[in-house]
Coordinates of N, CA and C in Angstrom, one line a residue:
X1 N -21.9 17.3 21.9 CA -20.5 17.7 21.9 C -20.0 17.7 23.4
X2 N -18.7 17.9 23.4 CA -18.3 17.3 24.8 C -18.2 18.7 25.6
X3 N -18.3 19.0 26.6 CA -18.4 20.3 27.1 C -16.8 20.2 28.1
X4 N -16.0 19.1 28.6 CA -15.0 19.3 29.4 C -13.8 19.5 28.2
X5 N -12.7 20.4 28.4 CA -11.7 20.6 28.3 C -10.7 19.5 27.4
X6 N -10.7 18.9 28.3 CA -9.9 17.3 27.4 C -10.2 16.4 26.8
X7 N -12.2 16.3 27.0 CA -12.8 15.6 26.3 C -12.6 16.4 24.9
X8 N -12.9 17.6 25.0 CA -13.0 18.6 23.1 C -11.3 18.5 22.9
X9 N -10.6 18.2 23.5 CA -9.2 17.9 23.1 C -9.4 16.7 22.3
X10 N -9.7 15.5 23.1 CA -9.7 14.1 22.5 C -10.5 14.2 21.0
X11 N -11.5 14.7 20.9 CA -12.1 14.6 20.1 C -11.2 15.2 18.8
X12 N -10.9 16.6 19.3 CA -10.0 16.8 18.1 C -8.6 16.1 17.6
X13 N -8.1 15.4 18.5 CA -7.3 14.4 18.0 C -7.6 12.9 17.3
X14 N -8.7 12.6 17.5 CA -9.0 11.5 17.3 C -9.6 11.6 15.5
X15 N -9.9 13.0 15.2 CA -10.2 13.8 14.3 C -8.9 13.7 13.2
X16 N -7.9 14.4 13.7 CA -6.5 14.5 13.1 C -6.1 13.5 12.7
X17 N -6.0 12.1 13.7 CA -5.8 11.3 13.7 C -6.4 10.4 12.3
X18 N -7.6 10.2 12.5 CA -8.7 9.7 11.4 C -7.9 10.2 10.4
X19 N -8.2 11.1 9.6 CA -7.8 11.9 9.0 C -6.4 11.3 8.6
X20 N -4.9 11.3 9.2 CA -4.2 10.4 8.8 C -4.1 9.3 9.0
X21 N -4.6 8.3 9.0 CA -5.0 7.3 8.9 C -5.8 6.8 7.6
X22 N -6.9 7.9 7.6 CA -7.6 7.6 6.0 C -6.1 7.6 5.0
X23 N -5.9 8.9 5.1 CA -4.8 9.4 3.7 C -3.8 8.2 3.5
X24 N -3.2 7.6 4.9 CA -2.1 6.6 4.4 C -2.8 5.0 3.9
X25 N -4.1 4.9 4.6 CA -4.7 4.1 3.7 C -5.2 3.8 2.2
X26 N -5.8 5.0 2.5 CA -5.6 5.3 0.6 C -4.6 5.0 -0.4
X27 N -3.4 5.6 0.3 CA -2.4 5.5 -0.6 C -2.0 4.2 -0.7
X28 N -1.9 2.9 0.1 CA -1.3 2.1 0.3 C -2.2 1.3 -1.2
X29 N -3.6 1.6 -1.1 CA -4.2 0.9 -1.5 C -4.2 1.4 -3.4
X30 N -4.0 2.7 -3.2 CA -3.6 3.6 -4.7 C -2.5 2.5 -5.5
X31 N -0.8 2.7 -4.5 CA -0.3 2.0 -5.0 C -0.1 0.2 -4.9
X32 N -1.2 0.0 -4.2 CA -1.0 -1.5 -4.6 C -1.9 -1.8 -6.1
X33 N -2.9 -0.7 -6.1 CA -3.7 -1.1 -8.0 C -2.6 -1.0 -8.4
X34 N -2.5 0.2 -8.4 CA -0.8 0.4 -9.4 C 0.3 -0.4 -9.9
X35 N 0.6 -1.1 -9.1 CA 1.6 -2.3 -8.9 C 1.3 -3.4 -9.4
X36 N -0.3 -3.9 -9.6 CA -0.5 -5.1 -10.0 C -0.8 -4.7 -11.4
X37 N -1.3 -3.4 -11.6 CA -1.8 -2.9 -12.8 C -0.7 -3.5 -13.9
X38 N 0.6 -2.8 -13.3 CA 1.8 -2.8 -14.3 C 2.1 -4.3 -14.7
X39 N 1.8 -5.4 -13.2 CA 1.8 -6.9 -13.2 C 1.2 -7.1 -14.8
X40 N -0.2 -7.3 -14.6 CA -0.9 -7.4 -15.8 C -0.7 -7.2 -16.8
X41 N 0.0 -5.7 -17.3 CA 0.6 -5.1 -18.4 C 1.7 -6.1 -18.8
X42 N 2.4 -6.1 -17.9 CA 3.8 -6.8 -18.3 C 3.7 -8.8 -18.9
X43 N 2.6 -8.9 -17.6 CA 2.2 -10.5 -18.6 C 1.7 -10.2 -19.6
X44 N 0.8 -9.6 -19.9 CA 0.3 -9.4 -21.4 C 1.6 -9.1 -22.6
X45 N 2.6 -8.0 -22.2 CA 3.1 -7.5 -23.5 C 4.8 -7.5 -22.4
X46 N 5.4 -8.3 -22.0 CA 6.7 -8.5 -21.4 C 7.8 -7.0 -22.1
X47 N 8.2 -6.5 -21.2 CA 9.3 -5.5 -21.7 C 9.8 -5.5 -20.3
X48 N 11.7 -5.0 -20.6 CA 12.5 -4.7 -19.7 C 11.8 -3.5 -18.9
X49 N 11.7 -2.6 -19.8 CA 10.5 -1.1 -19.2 C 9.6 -1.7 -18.4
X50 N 8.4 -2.3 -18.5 CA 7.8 -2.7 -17.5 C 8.1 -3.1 -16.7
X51 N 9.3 -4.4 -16.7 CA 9.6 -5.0 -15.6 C 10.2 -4.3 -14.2
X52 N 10.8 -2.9 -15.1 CA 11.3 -2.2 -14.2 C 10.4 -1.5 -13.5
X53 N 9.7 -0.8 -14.2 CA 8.2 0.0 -13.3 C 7.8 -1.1 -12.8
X54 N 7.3 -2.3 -12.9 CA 6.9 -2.9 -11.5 C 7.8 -3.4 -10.6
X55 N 9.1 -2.8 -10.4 CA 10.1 -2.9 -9.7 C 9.8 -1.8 -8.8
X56 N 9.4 -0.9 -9.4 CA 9.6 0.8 -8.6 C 8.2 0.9 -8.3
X57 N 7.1 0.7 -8.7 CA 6.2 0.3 -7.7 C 6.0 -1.0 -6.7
X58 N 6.4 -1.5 -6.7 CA 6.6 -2.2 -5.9 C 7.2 -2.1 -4.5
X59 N 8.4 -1.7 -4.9 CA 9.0 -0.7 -3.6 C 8.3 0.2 -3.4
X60 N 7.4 1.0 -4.0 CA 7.0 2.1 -3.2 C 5.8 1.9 -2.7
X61 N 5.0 0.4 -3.0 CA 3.7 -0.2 -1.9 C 4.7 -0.2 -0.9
X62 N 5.8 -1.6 -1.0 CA 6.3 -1.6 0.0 C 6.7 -0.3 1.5
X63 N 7.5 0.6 0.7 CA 7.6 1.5 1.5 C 6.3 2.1 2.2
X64 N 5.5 2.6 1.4 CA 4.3 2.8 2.1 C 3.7 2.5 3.0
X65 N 3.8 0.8 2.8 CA 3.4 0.0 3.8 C 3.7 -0.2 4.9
X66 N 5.4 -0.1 4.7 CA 6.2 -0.2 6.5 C 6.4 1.3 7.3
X67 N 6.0 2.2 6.1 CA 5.5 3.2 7.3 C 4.3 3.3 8.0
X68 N 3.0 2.9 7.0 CA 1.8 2.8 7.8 C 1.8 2.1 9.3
X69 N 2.6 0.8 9.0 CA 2.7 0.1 10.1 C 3.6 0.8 11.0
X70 N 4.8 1.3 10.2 CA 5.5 1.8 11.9 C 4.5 3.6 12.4
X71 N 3.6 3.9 11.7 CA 2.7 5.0 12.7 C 1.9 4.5 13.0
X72 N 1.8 3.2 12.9 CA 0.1 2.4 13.6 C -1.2 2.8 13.0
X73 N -1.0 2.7 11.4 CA -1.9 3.0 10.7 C -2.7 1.9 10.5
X74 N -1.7 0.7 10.3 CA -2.0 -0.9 9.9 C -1.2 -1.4 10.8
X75 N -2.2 -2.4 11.2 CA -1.4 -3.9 12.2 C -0.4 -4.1 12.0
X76 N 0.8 -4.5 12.1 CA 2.2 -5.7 11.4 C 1.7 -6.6 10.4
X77 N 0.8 -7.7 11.2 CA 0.4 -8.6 10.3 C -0.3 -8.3 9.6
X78 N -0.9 -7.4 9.4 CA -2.0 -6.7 8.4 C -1.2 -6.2 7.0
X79 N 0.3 -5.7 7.2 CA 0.6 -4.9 6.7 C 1.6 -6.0 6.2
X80 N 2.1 -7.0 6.6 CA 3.0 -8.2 6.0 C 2.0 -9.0 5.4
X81 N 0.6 -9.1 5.1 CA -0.9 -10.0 4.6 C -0.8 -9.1 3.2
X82 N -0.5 -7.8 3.1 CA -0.7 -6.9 1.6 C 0.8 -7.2 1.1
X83 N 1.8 -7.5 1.7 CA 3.0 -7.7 0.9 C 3.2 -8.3 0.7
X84 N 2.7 -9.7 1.2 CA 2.8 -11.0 0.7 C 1.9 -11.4 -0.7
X85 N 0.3 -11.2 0.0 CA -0.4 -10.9 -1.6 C 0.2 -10.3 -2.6
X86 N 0.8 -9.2 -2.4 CA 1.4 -7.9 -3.5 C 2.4 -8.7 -4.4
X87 N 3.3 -9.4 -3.5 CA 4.6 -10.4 -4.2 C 4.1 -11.4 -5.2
X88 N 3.2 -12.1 -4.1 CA 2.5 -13.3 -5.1 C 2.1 -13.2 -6.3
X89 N 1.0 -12.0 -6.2 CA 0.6 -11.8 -7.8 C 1.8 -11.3 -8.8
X90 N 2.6 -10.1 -7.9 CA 3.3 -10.3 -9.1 C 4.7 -10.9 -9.7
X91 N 4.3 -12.2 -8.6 CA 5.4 -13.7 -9.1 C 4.5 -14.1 -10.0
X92 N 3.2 -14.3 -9.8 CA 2.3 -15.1 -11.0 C 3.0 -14.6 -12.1
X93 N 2.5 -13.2 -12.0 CA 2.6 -12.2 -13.5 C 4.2 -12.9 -14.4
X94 N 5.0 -12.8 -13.4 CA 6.3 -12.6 -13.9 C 6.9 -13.8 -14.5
X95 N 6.5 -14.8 -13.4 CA 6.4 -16.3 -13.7 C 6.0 -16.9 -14.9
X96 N 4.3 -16.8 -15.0 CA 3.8 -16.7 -16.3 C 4.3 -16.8 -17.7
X97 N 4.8 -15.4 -17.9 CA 5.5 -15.0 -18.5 C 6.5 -15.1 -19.0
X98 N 7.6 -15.4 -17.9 CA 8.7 -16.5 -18.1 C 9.0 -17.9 -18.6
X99 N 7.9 -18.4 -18.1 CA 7.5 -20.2 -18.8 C 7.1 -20.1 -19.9
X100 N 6.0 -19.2 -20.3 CA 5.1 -19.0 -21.4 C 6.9 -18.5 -22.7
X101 N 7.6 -17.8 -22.0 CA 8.6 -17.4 -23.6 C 9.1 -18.7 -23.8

């Protein structure tokens, strides 16, 4: 352990820090299952209801996501690489779906 003054500062920030950093990762990654989950659901069994829940998850990876990046949780490109995947799958889903009726 560090015995100077601003080294046991640093440490405890870098602590706090971690810490949010884990939580907003988690979450990003909570609601991206989430999001694709509903994808899946909706190609399987198509409803307006679904369509819409994967509307509102969707926005709220998104949101998630452009906060992570704007506290420097996630890179930019890091964080535009999960919204791009996030879209795609669920244009597959939706796509799918659409041709298939």
């Amino acid at each position: 352990m560090a015995n100077i003054k601003s080294a046991i500062k640093r440490v405890q920030i870098a602590e706090r820090n971690r810490l949010r950093n884990k939580s907003y990762k988690s979450a990003v990654k909570t609601l991206i299952k989430k999001c694709v989950t509903s994808a899946e659901q909706y190609g399987s069994n198509p409803t307006p209801e679904l369509k819409e829940e994967i509307h509102n998850r969707l926005n709220a990876a998104y949101s998630k996501i452009d906060k992570a990046v704007k506290c420097g949780v996630l890179h930019p490109n890091n964080g535009a690489r999960k919204k791009s995947n996030l879209a795609r799958v669920v244009k597959q889903q939706v796509l799918a779906q659409s041709s298939a009726s």
